[in-house]
Amino acid sequence: MHNSGPLLIIAGAGTGKTTVITSKIAWLVIEQGIRPEQILALTFTDKAAAEMEERVDRLLPLGYNDLWISTFHAFCERVLKEYGLEIGLPADFRLLTQTEQWLLVRQNLDRFNLKHYRPLGNPTKFIHDLLKLFSRAKDEEISAAAYLEYAENLKLNADSADFLKAIIKEDARENLSPTEIAELKTEEISKQLEIADAYHTYQQLLLENNALDFGDLINYTLRLFKTRKAVLYKYRSQFKHILVDEFQDTNWAQYELVKLLAEPKNNLTVVGDDDQSIYKFRGASVSNILQFKDDFPGAKEILLTDNYRSCQNILDLSYNFIQRNNPDRLEAKLSQGRKKLSKKLTAHLKGQGEIIHLHGQTIADEVKAAVDKIIGLYNDSPETKWSDFAILVRANASADGFCYALESANIPYMFMASRGLYGKKIILDIMNWFKVLDDYRENIAMFRILSLPAWQINLTDFGTLNYQAGKRAWSLFEAAKQNSLLPGLSEEGRKKLLKIAGLIETQTARAQAGARPTELCQDFLEATGYLKRLTAKDNLENRQELNYLNQFYRKMLTFEKDNLDRSLNNFRALLDLELEAGEEGALAPNLEDLSPDSVRVMTVHSAKGLEFKYVFIANLVDRKFPSGNKSDRLELPAALTKEILPEGDAHLQEERRLFYVAMTRAKQGLYFSSAEDYGGARAKKLSRFLTELNEDGFALAATASAAPNSDSLFAAKSRQADESLPAGGKPLLPTISFTQLKSFESCPYQYRFAHVLRLPIKGKPVFSFGKTMHSIMQKFFILARTKAEAKQKNLFGETGDSLEISWDEVKELYEMSFVDEWYPDALTKRKYHDHGLDCLKEFFERWRQAPALAKELEKGFTVKLAPEVSVRGAIDRIDEVEGGLRLIDYKTGSPKKKLEAEDREQLLIYQLAAEQVLRQPVKELAYYYFDNNSELSFLGTPQELEKMKEKIIATVTNIKRGKFPPQPSENTCKWCDYNGICDFRA
């Protein structure tokens, strides 16, 4: 209930940080009358932002039209999309991933004047290091110009003691001659000038390619606010309150952004815990939370120490352990010169947790001890689920042995890696299929394709084909195509091989004719029966494979959107470059959707924000956890570093915080595991963290575990897990869209394909045309508004362009908006293009006769119809008319002469939303048909609105049941995107 001035909430592990933020937002809206769009809530991951928005949605009694809950980067992207032009940024900039940054530098390496950092034998060696250094500079709000100024000043200050101290350790100086010291100084200056020049070149390349990286989002927004005061004041006046979750993870630039926005009233609430700051490698500055009280000396402090997660003995052990990071902890800093502040947590969970150290002679012993313990705990309690267990590792590579052991014991598990998409089975199959289409001689790829279960080629025929191909020096493809010349093959095998070879030739021809990777992927999935197999049964393996497929499919869509050359050959070239860059493919697994009941295996970083009944922390030996301190090959000079560095060992303190995070994930059981032999020449020492715990009274395992039993690797499981998943998985998002409602109404089984399994579908020309027309209308009305504002300024004697809108301007906007996707051929694309232009021309001529300005464009909303039923959407256009609003939805389909009841539903939802969220009366609803520039309008009656509301609530109730029975009909199935894989199609 603190509603004025700065507030620091120090929230320990398991004390409900997100609950605090969401409850505060709801209180401000409900009790204080603050509108949702006047509150800015910032966090660090899309998942955290989505969870926060979901919780706020539950707490608010009514809907909302613009909830500003997002990540720092998403917020800045939104601001720059709207106002970036004012500082020279392109409005259509795209955001580059780390791999895309590497590719940009790799493809333009000749533009960089590199000497030290471009070795002749390995010219790409330092690209990652340079990019990491540029990112660190941006975290500290250091521009390329500022870096260059620093480097040039080094020449002037080459003889200073500080410079000498920075480049040569004091004990090493004694062994160097003055000449050698001078050479080292010259070399360092040369390196820094080279880095500064590379930084400048990199920034130029980004702008030339209409691209930004994540650091740019923050830095350019800061520049915008500092140089365009009108924009800053707009956002300052809009946001009455700013809240930051996980404040300990902010970097210098992000904190500067928050402080700038919060002035002058400083209604700023930050929630964090310095003991859980574990993202130094991403630029997080733990000093920000330590600095907050200095920046806001009058800030109120609230300390949350009630823990709702863990047993008291687990909390006590964790608290005693993290004390070793003093005096650099917030608790120690704030206790100086005042009454002692204690962050010691108090458990609300009764009883004592089990804390055990499992130690083995070998890594196999360690793994066996952990898996046997999991099985024992699972068997001991009927209420225990596999999802109650988590195995936490310091690095992804340490997970392999545990994954193999869980699989061998038939325990369902999920390895929550953040990388590795390109190594998944279904993705390897698709990538190898693409290889074969690109080159028939790719024998290894062809071998994998022939091995697909869909073909059911028997082993005898497979062996014969391989032998005969080798004997004749043929490729496997050539042998399959000319198998009539090969002895020893069965007739059935010959037919299958000819069918496969024919399919490859057909698809190769399509690829050479310009078919896109998404189209070729769809054909492959259908021809091989892949999709049908993966959707036939809802189990963990199929759900994971579909998740991987969706992620790879989105990658292909992004490639097709961002590249003029959308050929398979170019896509494969991109993949090859990514693999050269060390890219393994980003993974974004969804715990809830994919597996309601499986053991989680993940890194400690991935476990942040999660909790489990039983937690196993693995490989607790020297150099594994804590890891060795691998300093960056290129470090940001200390003179440029703005954050306050800790007094102690920064790396060890970060590792200690990471271990603390791992310990505080556990509710009732905390298990440390280690071994002496990990395959090296020497036995491993126990982790210093275990030694520190031992000093606090925790008993380490006295003897090593016995060797694995040769008869049975794992303890027997008495209680079997049900591997099948409910038909719906997680069927309903926190909010639902009109598209989802219509899909379920049309056929629940179709809803399952589209919104539960989220299968990729082939695009259609009508989709691309629809996007084009919506985009041009948005751009047109933004242009009209800009012209009108310029004209208004001129009335007051200000300079500005007040010219009317010309057809040439509109036509240029159309060409920018035209979506060049999913057209089967050039003729079809030209027809759609010209038709859209004709429609736009007629619209423009009519508009010019009676110019109108839209009040809102693409206005997003979330309307709450019941406590657990919210509908989200976006209204294409809102016009202000006498006495209220006119809501308009654009249609590219055939114009209707009369609206039936089901045709009116979408606009009825918009009417409900506008009246609840915008709190203005709706005077008219209209569908605008581009085909003949006609309109059909109406206004929903109170009876219609109530009936629509009841229908939505009933539909959502049915979706929540998680049952999706097929409802085939000739008309529905004819137009269904999934009729090719549906066994129930009419």
CSV table of C-alpha atoms in Angstrom, one decimal, residues 125-337:
chain,number,residue,atom,x,y,z
A,125,LYS,CA,38.3,-16.7,-33.8
A,126,PHE,CA,37.5,-13.4,-32.0
A,127,ILE,CA,34.1,-12.5,-33.4
A,128,HIS,CA,32.3,-13.9,-30.3
A,129,ASP,CA,34.7,-12.1,-28.0
A,130,LEU,CA,34.3,-8.8,-29.7
A,131,LEU,CA,30.5,-9.0,-29.7
A,132,LYS,CA,30.5,-9.9,-26.0
A,133,LEU,CA,32.7,-6.9,-25.3
A,134,PHE,CA,30.4,-4.6,-27.3
A,135,SER,CA,27.5,-6.0,-25.3
A,136,ARG,CA,29.2,-5.3,-22.0
A,137,ALA,CA,29.9,-1.7,-23.2
A,138,LYS,CA,26.2,-1.3,-24.0
A,139,ASP,CA,25.3,-2.6,-20.5
A,140,GLU,CA,27.4,0.2,-19.1
A,141,GLU,CA,25.9,2.8,-21.6
A,142,ILE,CA,29.2,3.2,-23.4
A,143,SER,CA,28.8,4.2,-27.0
A,144,ALA,CA,31.2,3.5,-29.9
A,145,ALA,CA,32.2,7.2,-29.8
A,146,ALA,CA,32.9,7.1,-26.1
A,147,TYR,CA,35.0,4.0,-26.5
A,148,LEU,CA,37.0,5.6,-29.3
A,149,GLU,CA,37.6,8.7,-27.1
A,150,TYR,CA,38.9,6.4,-24.3
A,151,ALA,CA,41.2,4.6,-26.7
A,152,GLU,CA,42.6,7.8,-28.2
A,153,ASN,CA,43.1,9.3,-24.7
A,154,LEU,CA,45.3,6.3,-23.8
A,155,LYS,CA,47.9,7.7,-26.1
A,156,LEU,CA,47.9,10.9,-24.1
A,157,ASN,CA,48.1,9.1,-20.8
A,158,ALA,CA,50.4,6.3,-21.8
A,159,ASP,CA,52.9,7.2,-19.0
A,160,SER,CA,50.3,7.3,-16.2
A,161,ALA,CA,50.6,5.0,-13.3
A,162,ASP,CA,47.0,3.9,-13.6
A,163,PHE,CA,47.5,2.7,-17.2
A,164,LEU,CA,50.7,0.8,-16.3
A,165,LYS,CA,48.9,-0.8,-13.4
A,166,ALA,CA,46.0,-1.8,-15.7
A,167,ILE,CA,48.1,-3.6,-18.3
A,168,ILE,CA,50.9,-5.1,-16.2
A,169,LYS,CA,50.7,-6.7,-12.8
A,170,GLU,CA,53.1,-5.2,-10.3
A,171,ASP,CA,55.0,-8.4,-9.6
A,172,ALA,CA,55.6,-8.9,-13.3
A,173,ARG,CA,57.0,-5.4,-13.9
A,174,GLU,CA,60.2,-6.1,-12.0
A,175,ASN,CA,61.3,-8.7,-14.7
A,176,LEU,CA,60.6,-6.3,-17.6
A,177,SER,CA,63.0,-3.8,-19.2
A,178,PRO,CA,61.9,-0.3,-20.0
A,179,THR,CA,61.9,-1.2,-23.7
A,180,GLU,CA,59.6,-4.2,-23.0
A,181,ILE,CA,57.2,-2.1,-20.9
A,182,ALA,CA,57.1,0.5,-23.7
A,183,GLU,CA,56.3,-2.2,-26.3
A,184,LEU,CA,53.5,-3.5,-24.1
A,185,LYS,CA,52.0,0.0,-23.7
A,186,THR,CA,52.1,0.5,-27.5
A,187,GLU,CA,50.5,-2.9,-28.1
A,188,GLU,CA,47.7,-2.2,-25.6
A,189,ILE,CA,46.9,1.1,-27.1
A,190,SER,CA,46.9,-0.4,-30.6
A,191,LYS,CA,44.5,-3.2,-29.4
A,192,GLN,CA,42.1,-0.7,-27.8
A,193,LEU,CA,42.0,1.5,-30.9
A,194,GLU,CA,41.3,-1.6,-33.0
A,195,ILE,CA,38.5,-2.6,-30.7
A,196,ALA,CA,37.0,0.9,-30.7
A,197,ASP,CA,37.2,1.0,-34.5
A,198,ALA,CA,35.5,-2.5,-34.7
A,199,TYR,CA,32.8,-1.3,-32.3
A,200,HIS,CA,32.1,1.7,-34.6
A,201,THR,CA,32.0,-0.5,-37.7
A,202,TYR,CA,29.7,-3.0,-36.1
A,203,GLN,CA,27.2,-0.2,-35.2
A,204,GLN,CA,27.3,1.1,-38.8
A,205,LEU,CA,26.6,-2.4,-40.1
A,206,LEU,CA,23.6,-2.7,-37.8
A,207,LEU,CA,22.1,0.5,-39.1
A,208,GLU,CA,22.8,-0.3,-42.7
A,209,ASN,CA,21.0,-3.6,-42.2
A,210,ASN,CA,18.0,-2.0,-40.4
A,211,ALA,CA,19.0,-4.0,-37.4
A,212,LEU,CA,19.6,-3.6,-33.6
A,213,ASP,CA,20.9,-5.9,-31.0
A,214,PHE,CA,19.5,-6.2,-27.5
A,215,GLY,CA,21.9,-3.7,-26.0
A,216,ASP,CA,20.9,-1.2,-28.6
A,217,LEU,CA,17.3,-1.3,-27.4
A,218,ILE,CA,18.2,0.0,-24.0
A,219,ASN,CA,20.9,2.5,-25.2
A,220,TYR,CA,18.9,4.0,-28.0
A,221,THR,CA,15.9,4.4,-25.7
A,222,LEU,CA,18.1,6.2,-23.3
A,223,ARG,CA,19.4,8.4,-26.1
A,224,LEU,CA,15.8,9.1,-27.3
A,225,PHE,CA,14.7,10.2,-23.8
A,226,LYS,CA,17.8,12.3,-23.2
A,227,THR,CA,17.7,14.1,-26.5
A,228,ARG,CA,13.9,14.3,-27.2
A,229,LYS,CA,12.4,15.7,-24.0
A,230,ALA,CA,8.9,15.7,-25.4
A,231,VAL,CA,9.0,11.9,-25.7
A,232,LEU,CA,10.4,11.5,-22.2
A,233,TYR,CA,7.8,13.8,-20.7
A,234,LYS,CA,5.0,11.9,-22.6
A,235,TYR,CA,6.1,8.6,-20.9
A,236,ARG,CA,6.8,10.3,-17.6
A,237,SER,CA,3.3,11.7,-17.5
A,238,GLN,CA,1.7,8.4,-18.6
A,239,PHE,CA,3.4,6.2,-16.0
A,240,LYS,CA,2.3,7.1,-12.5
A,241,HIS,CA,4.0,4.1,-11.0
A,242,ILE,CA,6.9,2.0,-12.2
A,243,LEU,CA,7.6,-1.5,-10.7
A,244,VAL,CA,10.7,-3.6,-11.4
A,245,ASP,CA,10.8,-7.3,-10.6
A,246,GLU,CA,14.1,-9.2,-10.1
A,247,PHE,CA,15.8,-5.8,-9.6
A,248,GLN,CA,19.1,-7.5,-8.8
A,249,ASP,CA,19.3,-8.6,-12.4
A,250,THR,CA,19.3,-5.1,-13.9
A,251,ASN,CA,22.4,-3.8,-15.6
A,252,TRP,CA,23.7,-0.2,-15.4
A,253,ALA,CA,21.9,1.0,-18.5
A,254,GLN,CA,18.6,-0.5,-17.5
A,255,TYR,CA,18.8,1.1,-14.0
A,256,GLU,CA,19.6,4.5,-15.7
A,257,LEU,CA,16.5,4.0,-17.8
A,258,VAL,CA,14.3,3.3,-14.8
A,259,LYS,CA,15.6,6.3,-12.9
A,260,LEU,CA,15.1,8.6,-15.9
A,261,LEU,CA,11.5,7.5,-16.3
A,262,ALA,CA,10.6,7.7,-12.6
A,263,GLU,CA,11.6,11.3,-12.1
A,264,PRO,CA,10.6,13.6,-10.6
A,265,LYS,CA,8.0,11.9,-8.4
A,266,ASN,CA,10.0,8.7,-8.2
A,267,ASN,CA,7.0,6.4,-7.6
A,268,LEU,CA,9.4,3.6,-8.1
A,269,THR,CA,9.0,0.1,-6.6
A,270,VAL,CA,11.9,-2.3,-7.0
A,271,VAL,CA,11.7,-5.9,-5.7
A,272,GLY,CA,14.8,-8.1,-5.5
A,273,ASP,CA,17.3,-10.2,-3.6
A,274,ASP,CA,21.0,-9.6,-4.0
A,275,ASP,CA,21.6,-13.2,-2.9
A,276,GLN,CA,19.9,-14.4,-6.1
A,277,SER,CA,21.8,-12.3,-8.6
A,278,ILE,CA,23.2,-14.9,-10.9
A,279,TYR,CA,23.3,-13.3,-14.3
A,280,LYS,CA,26.6,-11.5,-14.4
A,281,PHE,CA,27.4,-13.2,-17.7
A,282,ARG,CA,24.4,-11.3,-19.1
A,283,GLY,CA,25.6,-8.0,-17.7
A,284,ALA,CA,23.6,-8.0,-14.5
A,285,SER,CA,25.0,-5.6,-11.9
A,286,VAL,CA,24.4,-6.7,-8.4
A,287,SER,CA,25.7,-3.3,-7.3
A,288,ASN,CA,22.4,-1.7,-8.5
A,289,ILE,CA,20.4,-3.1,-5.6
A,290,LEU,CA,23.3,-2.0,-3.3
A,291,GLN,CA,23.3,1.4,-4.8
A,292,PHE,CA,19.5,2.0,-4.6
A,293,LYS,CA,19.6,3.4,-1.1
A,294,ASP,CA,22.3,5.9,-2.1
A,295,ASP,CA,20.4,7.0,-5.1
A,296,PHE,CA,17.1,7.3,-3.1
A,297,PRO,CA,18.2,8.0,0.6
A,298,GLY,CA,14.6,8.5,1.6
A,299,ALA,CA,13.3,5.3,0.1
A,300,LYS,CA,11.1,3.1,2.2
A,301,GLU,CA,12.5,-0.4,2.9
A,302,ILE,CA,10.3,-3.5,3.3
A,303,LEU,CA,12.0,-6.8,4.1
A,304,LEU,CA,10.1,-10.1,3.2
A,305,THR,CA,11.4,-13.0,5.2
A,306,ASP,CA,8.4,-15.3,5.4
A,307,ASN,CA,9.2,-18.3,3.2
A,308,TYR,CA,6.3,-20.3,1.8
A,309,ARG,CA,8.4,-22.9,0.1
A,310,SER,CA,11.0,-24.8,2.2
A,311,CYS,CA,11.5,-26.5,5.5
A,312,GLN,CA,13.3,-24.4,8.2
A,313,ASN,CA,16.5,-26.6,8.2
A,314,ILE,CA,16.9,-26.1,4.5
A,315,LEU,CA,16.6,-22.4,4.9
A,316,ASP,CA,19.0,-22.2,7.8
A,317,LEU,CA,21.7,-24.2,6.0
A,318,SER,CA,21.3,-21.9,2.9
A,319,TYR,CA,21.4,-18.7,5.0
A,320,ASN,CA,24.5,-19.7,6.9
A,321,PHE,CA,26.2,-20.7,3.6
A,322,ILE,CA,25.5,-17.4,1.8
A,323,GLN,CA,26.9,-15.4,4.7
A,324,ARG,CA,30.3,-16.1,3.3
A,325,ASN,CA,29.6,-13.4,0.6
A,326,ASN,CA,29.8,-10.7,3.3
A,327,PRO,CA,30.6,-7.9,3.4
A,328,ASP,CA,29.4,-7.4,-0.2
A,329,ARG,CA,25.8,-8.5,0.6
A,330,LEU,CA,23.0,-6.0,1.0
A,331,GLU,CA,22.3,-7.4,4.5
A,332,ALA,CA,25.8,-6.4,5.6
A,333,LYS,CA,25.8,-3.1,3.8
A,334,LEU,CA,22.4,-1.9,5.3
A,335,SER,CA,23.4,-3.1,8.8
A,336,GLN,CA,26.4,-0.7,8.9
A,337,GLY,CA,25.8,2.1,11.3
